[in-house]
Each structure stands twice: as structure tokens, then as C-alpha cells.
């Protein structure tokens, strides 16, 4: 398997390339640590490590005011210090269709810009899917983007755990509905519940609700519910709205919330399997009020244990580009190899 750049090495290489191509010249100031951290989605500590490396190589100098400027473009070249790496990435799709062509074209374009070597596999059945996964696993690919044969389920989980066990980071694009994309992380404790509820409010959700299924074996822990309620209370909501989708008057109760003049509603959903019931109510009230409800949803249990979902309306091409970006970050970090991300679309109005 090819050597993977650490994130700080990626920052170092980025600035070496800019200096050696004269995008940055002697005496120029570079961006602040905050701006660099935001651009690369890393901590300031990682940025400082990269800056220290660049200073030791003779590319940058730091003034007393922490202002970093470009000095001579000497030192070890980027090519010598970080030889070119071509990542081998597998893209697995179902049999070709207009929907998948859009994903294929977008992934191929992004892969070319990143210098990836992309191999495309097609599957048309569960058996073909298993064969594709075996080929990806035995091919020692650096990463994979996959569209599963099944939407989500036990067999799907088992198949893709084989990639995870092989240490191959991957991003899954779920079976097509249209309109909304989700990508997200699961935490079954007080701090996790508090954190995801905080994120819903940060996304300017005026009201936050929790959905569960009373017929499921799992019991919602008091610890987790306290996390939800404490976060809601902090934002002026007396307590989190609770909805049992098996309640005979579930639709009426949820409808009362939808009758409010809210532009955005936050949802904590126990399982993505509950979404069809929620979707039906949204469809009914969406037609009644002639509006689409913008939702930010966190699913506590998806086909994998770890998934943080942010829901947004996106075209398929953007969804594919996001998958490439997520996989790129997964391959850049050791931590990323242990976290599986799933992207899938949910059409709230196509019931």
C-alpha cells in the first residue's frame, strides 16, 4: 500500500509548492493559523507543527508578533522530501444508470484532480457485490467509494465490515432517493447526546425533537435523555419533544409541531428505519402548508455504529464530490481509517 501523507505533511507540501512556484515570494506573509486550520479542517496544533517544519527547512521565518513570512525558497524540495504518491482508489457502483452516471462522472473528475488511480467495479447482485469487495480487499486499495446493492441491512453491514477489518477506509453512497444527504457520528452517552443537540441549535434549528420506537428492544438511557434535555433547556426549550412513532396519535402530535412557523426543525432519530413514518407526516404537512421543511437530523443507530448525519439538499454531483473529499480526509489520517462514513439521500416528499 502506498505511503499516506499525514495531515501536517500535506500542509507542509502545500506551502512548499506555493513558494517554489512563486505563488508566494520572499517577504510575503502567509495566512494566519486560524485560517490555515479552517482551510485544512485541522487543529491549530497541527498547523503549528507544519509551520515549525517549514521554518526548520528554511522556507518561513516567524517574527515576534507571530507573523510568518516567506524567506528564501531553499531547503529540501517538496519532491525530495515528499515523493509523489498515487493513491489507488476503488469505486464500486451498481449497474449503470443515469443516476450512477452522474456520480461516476463527478468522482472521476475529482479523482483526476487529486491524482488518484481510480478503478471502477460494477455489481448487479449480492453475489457480485461480495466478489467486488473481495477484489477491493485483496487489491490493497488505499480507499474506496461504494454504492451498495442493498440500501442498508445486515448483509450490507457484514460485507462492508470486511473492508473495515482490512484497514481500507471507505465512504458509502446509499441507494438513491432524491433531495437530502446525510453524513454523520454516534455517541450513546450524556456528552454525545448533549453535543449533537447543541449542533442542531447551532444550525439554527428553532425546535428540536426526539423520535423513537417503543417496540424496539433497546431502552433510551436516562443519561442520554438528560443530555438531550439539558442542551434543550440551555437554548430556552423547556425539554426535548419526544415522539413514539408507534403512538396511534403520533402523526397528530408531530403535526402540531409542524404547524409552527419554523423554517428549520432539528431531529434526533433513534434509527434511520423510522424515517419513512416521519417522512409520511412531513409529506402531508408539506403539501398542506405548501413548503418544504428543512431538517437537520441525527440518527443514533445506522448500519454502522459511527455516523454523524448533517442533512442538506444537494445535487448528485455535489454528493459525489463530498464523498471524494471525505475519503481523502479519511486516507490522510490514521484515525480516519477506523471511522466509516455513509452518505445517503432521503426524499422527504416522495412517499
C-alpha positions as MATLAB code, in Angstrom:
seq = 'XXXXXXXXXXXXXXXXXXXXXXXXXXXXXXXXXXXXXXXXXXXXXXXXXXXXXXXXXXXXXXXXXXXXXXXXXXXXXXXXXXXXXXXXXXXXXXXXXXXXXXXXXXXXXXXXXXXXXXXXXXXXXXXXXXXXXXXXXXXXXXXXXXXXXXXXXXXXXXXXXXXXXXXXXXXXXXXXXXXXXXXXXXXXXXXXXXXXXXXXXXXXXXXXXXXXXXXXXXXXXXXXXXXXXXXXXXXXXXXXXXXXXXXXXXXXXXXXXXXXXXXXXXXXXXXXXXXXXXXXXXXXXXXXXXXXXXXXXXXXXXXXXXXXXXXXXXXXXXXXXXXXXXXXXXXXXXXXXXXXXXXXXXXXXXX';
ca = [
       0.000    0.000    0.000;
       1.310    3.457   -0.853;
       2.537    5.716    1.907;
      -0.155    8.092    3.148;
       0.656   11.721    3.941;
      -0.015   12.819    7.497;
      -2.174   15.937    7.591;
       0.643   18.217    8.735;
       2.803   16.895    5.882;
       0.049   17.851    3.471;
       0.156   21.424    4.794;
       3.950   21.499    4.514;
       3.847   20.262    0.927;
       1.133   22.794    0.063;
       3.283   25.749    1.150;
       6.485   24.374   -0.373;
       4.689   24.064   -3.706;
       3.344   27.616   -3.442;
       6.767   29.033   -2.627;
       8.630   27.107   -5.319;
       6.089   28.063   -7.997;
       6.353   31.714   -6.848;
       2.732   31.891   -5.776;
       4.368   33.122   -2.563;
       7.512   35.231   -2.846;
      10.208   36.341   -0.424;
       8.777   38.766    2.132;
       5.159   37.695    1.624;
       3.099   36.936    4.711;
       1.168   33.696    4.850;
      -2.303   33.125    6.257;
      -2.982   33.071    9.997;
      -3.005   29.817   11.946;
      -6.773   30.130   12.322;
      -7.319   30.483    8.576;
      -4.990   27.582    7.745;
      -6.667   25.361   10.350;
     -10.081   26.169    8.869;
      -8.910   25.557    5.289;
      -7.495   22.114    6.106;
     -10.108   21.213    8.759;
      -7.424   20.565   11.384;
      -6.483   21.891   14.817;
      -4.165   24.848   15.342;
      -1.715   22.438   16.960;
      -1.399   20.562   13.667;
      -0.861   23.862   11.851;
       1.890   24.891   14.304;
       3.646   21.562   13.729;
       3.607   22.199    9.976;
       4.828   25.780   10.416;
       7.687   24.637   12.659;
       8.705   22.145    9.970;
       8.671   24.855    7.281;
      10.768   27.151    9.484;
      13.333   24.391   10.121;
      13.552   23.792    6.355;
      14.309   27.452    5.715;
      11.100   28.387    3.928;
       9.472   30.566    6.600;
      10.546   32.900    9.366;
       8.419   33.884   12.346;
       8.554   37.392   13.814;
       7.981   38.257   17.462;
       4.387   39.100   16.645;
       3.846   35.550   15.371;
       3.685   36.873   11.805;
       5.196   34.325    9.436;
       6.860   35.478    6.231;
       8.489   33.703    3.310;
      12.281   33.706    3.217;
      14.466   32.099    0.528;
      12.994   29.098   -1.253;
      15.884   26.935   -0.145;
      15.978   23.678    1.715;
      14.835   20.253    0.664;
      12.431   20.349   -2.244;
       8.898   19.109   -1.844;
       9.554   16.341   -4.358;
      12.630   15.121   -2.470;
      11.073   15.283    0.972;
       7.619   14.062   -0.018;
       7.894   11.927   -3.158;
       4.781   11.741   -5.311;
       2.178    9.304   -4.034;
      -0.543    7.917   -6.259;
      -3.436    6.630   -4.206;
      -5.250    3.621   -5.607;
      -8.957    4.045   -5.015;
     -11.803    1.695   -5.884;
     -15.226    2.987   -6.944;
     -17.978    0.371   -6.776;
     -21.311    1.106   -8.464;
     -24.469   -0.756   -9.332;
     -25.207   -1.430  -12.989;
     -25.073    1.813  -14.916;
     -27.989    4.223  -14.855;
     -28.477    7.952  -15.287;
     -28.258    8.399  -11.515;
     -24.993    6.475  -11.235;
     -23.515    8.092  -14.346;
     -23.736   11.442  -12.552;
     -21.839   10.004   -9.577;
     -19.298    8.254  -11.814;
     -18.523   11.402  -13.813;
     -18.167   13.540  -10.682;
     -15.917   11.030   -8.888;
     -13.725   10.574  -11.983;
     -13.292   14.353  -12.308;
     -12.391   14.787   -8.628;
     -10.083   11.752   -8.652;
      -8.191   13.118  -11.658;
      -7.671   16.475   -9.934;
      -6.285   14.679   -6.853;
      -4.046   12.393   -8.911;
      -5.834    9.230   -7.801;
      -5.613    5.990   -9.735;
      -9.298    5.032   -9.926;
     -10.590    1.528  -10.678;
     -14.337    1.106  -11.246;
     -16.228   -2.052  -10.262;
     -19.855   -2.810  -11.096;
     -22.178   -5.085   -9.160;
     -25.615   -6.323  -10.164;
     -26.405   -8.746   -7.342;
     -25.466   -9.615   -3.772;
     -23.049  -12.258   -5.070;
     -21.417   -9.784   -7.457;
     -21.135   -7.285   -4.614;
     -19.282   -9.805   -2.462;
     -16.918  -10.548   -5.353;
     -16.233   -6.819   -5.810;
     -15.490   -6.372   -2.121;
     -13.123   -9.352   -2.203;
     -11.272   -7.818   -5.165;
     -11.018   -4.455   -3.391;
      -9.793   -6.104   -0.188;
      -7.227   -8.296   -1.957;
      -6.179   -5.442   -4.235;
      -4.759   -3.473   -1.271;
      -6.548   -0.287   -2.277;
      -5.872    2.857   -0.266;
      -9.569    3.694   -0.096;
     -12.963    3.008   -1.634;
     -16.202    4.759   -2.526;
     -19.062    2.290   -2.730;
     -22.742    2.204   -3.703;
     -24.200   -0.928   -2.073;
     -26.572   -3.393   -3.719;
     -28.924   -3.132   -0.753;
     -29.959    0.166    0.763;
     -28.872   -0.846    4.260;
     -29.189   -4.093    6.146;
     -27.433   -6.918    7.947;
     -25.860   -8.411    4.813;
     -24.742   -4.976    3.693;
     -23.142   -4.410    7.087;
     -21.348   -7.768    7.051;
     -19.963   -7.246    3.555;
     -18.517   -3.832    4.242;
     -17.103   -4.746    7.631;
     -14.639   -6.825    5.605;
     -13.195   -3.605    4.190;
     -13.036   -2.051    7.644;
     -11.248   -5.113    9.035;
      -8.734   -4.867    6.181;
      -7.958   -1.266    7.190;
      -9.354    0.182    3.962;
     -11.163    3.469    4.658;
     -14.330    3.873    2.642;
     -17.301    6.142    2.094;
     -20.671    4.663    1.221;
     -23.158    6.430   -1.022;
     -26.561    4.971   -0.206;
     -29.188    3.880   -2.678;
     -30.893    6.739   -4.471;
     -33.778    8.752   -3.246;
     -33.575   12.442   -4.032;
     -33.142   15.721   -2.227;
     -31.375   15.239    1.064;
     -27.967   13.950    2.003;
     -26.824   12.860    5.426;
     -23.371   12.311    6.785;
     -22.691   11.923   10.486;
     -21.242   10.306   14.371;
     -22.913    8.262   17.010;
     -22.418    8.632   20.762;
     -24.548    6.733   23.287;
     -23.924    8.790   26.407;
     -24.718   12.113   28.077;
     -21.963   14.104   26.383;
     -22.767   12.636   22.970;
     -26.468   13.432   23.279;
     -25.689   16.933   24.543;
     -23.210   17.534   21.736;
     -25.430   16.512   18.850;
     -28.340   18.518   20.270;
     -26.049   21.543   20.559;
     -25.114   21.093   16.908;
     -28.781   21.141   15.921;
     -29.218   24.503   17.632;
     -26.010   25.816   16.086;
     -27.551   25.031   12.712;
     -30.308   27.458   13.729;
     -32.998   24.875   14.396;
     -35.765   26.639   16.291;
     -37.214   23.440   17.743;
     -35.600   20.065   18.405;
     -37.465   16.754   18.666;
     -36.510   13.178   19.583;
     -38.053   10.186   17.756;
     -38.000    6.605   18.983;
     -39.823    3.288   18.598;
     -41.277    1.873   21.820;
     -41.426   -1.635   20.299;
     -37.647   -1.810   19.947;
     -35.701   -3.829   22.498;
     -33.275   -1.014   23.241;
     -34.172    1.342   26.037;
     -33.326    5.013   25.856;
     -30.907    5.605   28.705;
     -31.742    8.249   31.300;
     -28.206    9.532   30.935;
     -28.669   10.186   27.236;
     -32.120   11.744   27.653;
     -30.702   14.080   30.300;
     -28.084   15.154   27.754;
     -30.833   15.975   25.264;
     -32.938   17.854   27.807;
     -30.039   19.848   29.292;
     -28.998   21.075   25.852;
     -32.600   21.995   25.001;
     -33.008   23.837   28.311;
     -29.830   25.817   27.681;
     -31.397   27.125   24.483;
     -34.720   28.073   26.049;
     -36.655   24.942   25.104;
     -38.141   23.509   28.289;
     -37.489   19.942   27.200;
     -36.904   17.976   24.060;
     -40.092   16.992   22.248;
     -40.459   13.202   22.397;
     -42.334   11.219   19.767;
     -43.036    7.494   19.772;
     -43.643    6.580   16.123;
     -45.840    3.673   17.327;
     -48.178    6.048   19.176;
     -51.629    5.971   17.476;
     -51.717    9.764   17.577;
     -48.064   10.183   16.536;
     -48.964   11.938   13.283;
     -51.271   14.382   15.047;
     -48.719   15.187   17.754;
     -45.877   15.662   15.274;
     -48.231   17.677   13.071;
     -48.734   20.160   15.907;
     -45.003   20.876   15.850;
     -45.036   21.249   12.065;
     -47.909   23.732   12.312;
     -45.477   26.178   13.926;
     -43.838   28.779   11.731;
     -40.421   27.184   11.842;
     -38.019   27.341    8.924;
     -35.842   24.578   10.280;
     -36.562   21.695   12.655;
     -33.916   19.546   14.348;
     -34.477   15.812   14.686;
     -32.804   13.221   16.895;
     -33.896    9.898   15.397;
     -33.259    6.576   17.116;
     -32.886    4.699   13.825;
     -32.952    5.593   10.151;
     -35.552    2.817    9.792;
     -38.063    5.176   11.430;
     -37.637    7.758    8.715;
     -40.440    6.502    6.376;
     -43.042    7.164    9.099;
     -41.635   10.611    9.774;
     -41.408   11.271    6.051;
     -45.120   10.490    5.578;
     -46.112   13.141    8.116;
     -43.732   15.657    6.564;
     -45.252   14.936    3.163;
     -48.771   15.541    4.451;
     -47.994   18.836    6.172;
     -45.604   19.952    3.443;
     -48.415   19.774    0.888;
     -50.852   21.416    3.294;
     -48.580   24.379    4.007;
     -47.028   24.391    0.521;
     -43.496   24.380    1.876;
     -40.524   22.079    2.248;
     -39.293   21.551    5.784;
     -35.550   21.980    6.139;
     -34.351   19.348    8.577;
     -31.122   18.621   10.356;
     -31.240   15.017   11.538;
     -29.003   12.917   13.758;
     -29.554    9.156   13.572;
     -28.338    7.382   16.695;
     -28.128    3.974   15.053;
     -27.336    3.486   11.404;
     -25.932    0.386    9.681;
     -22.587    1.219   11.331;
     -22.027    2.284   14.916;
     -20.350    5.540   13.975;
     -22.219    8.018   11.832;
     -22.851   11.754   12.303;
     -25.557   13.000    9.978;
     -25.926   16.511    8.653;
     -28.862   16.753    6.297;
     -28.796   19.134    3.341;
     -30.263   19.420   -0.129;
     -27.642   18.675   -2.769;
     -27.389   17.595   -6.404;
     -25.923   14.144   -7.041;
     -22.708   15.613   -8.444;
     -22.097   17.555   -5.223;
     -22.861   14.431   -3.198;
     -20.180   12.535   -5.138;
     -17.693   15.383   -4.695;
     -18.368   15.330   -0.959;
     -17.750   11.590   -0.894;
     -14.352   12.129   -2.546;
     -13.487   14.900   -0.079;
     -14.485   12.756    2.911;
     -12.486    9.774    1.663;
      -9.462   11.986    1.040;
      -9.557   13.110    4.682;
     -10.047    9.519    5.864;
      -6.940    8.402    3.980;
      -4.919   11.316    5.360;
      -5.343   10.328    8.997;
      -4.843    7.141   10.975;
      -7.971    7.998   12.968;
      -9.973    8.151    9.754;
      -9.274    4.525    8.964;
     -11.375    3.425   11.932;
     -14.364    5.631   11.137;
     -16.784    4.656    8.401;
     -18.841    7.376    6.772;
     -22.098    6.804    4.988;
     -23.730    9.306    2.672;
     -27.284    8.684    1.605;
     -30.192   10.599    0.186;
     -33.729   10.740    1.536;
     -36.618   12.150   -0.468;
     -38.976   13.632    2.094;
     -41.750   14.337   -0.405;
     -41.707   11.155   -2.488;
     -43.841    8.850   -0.344;
];
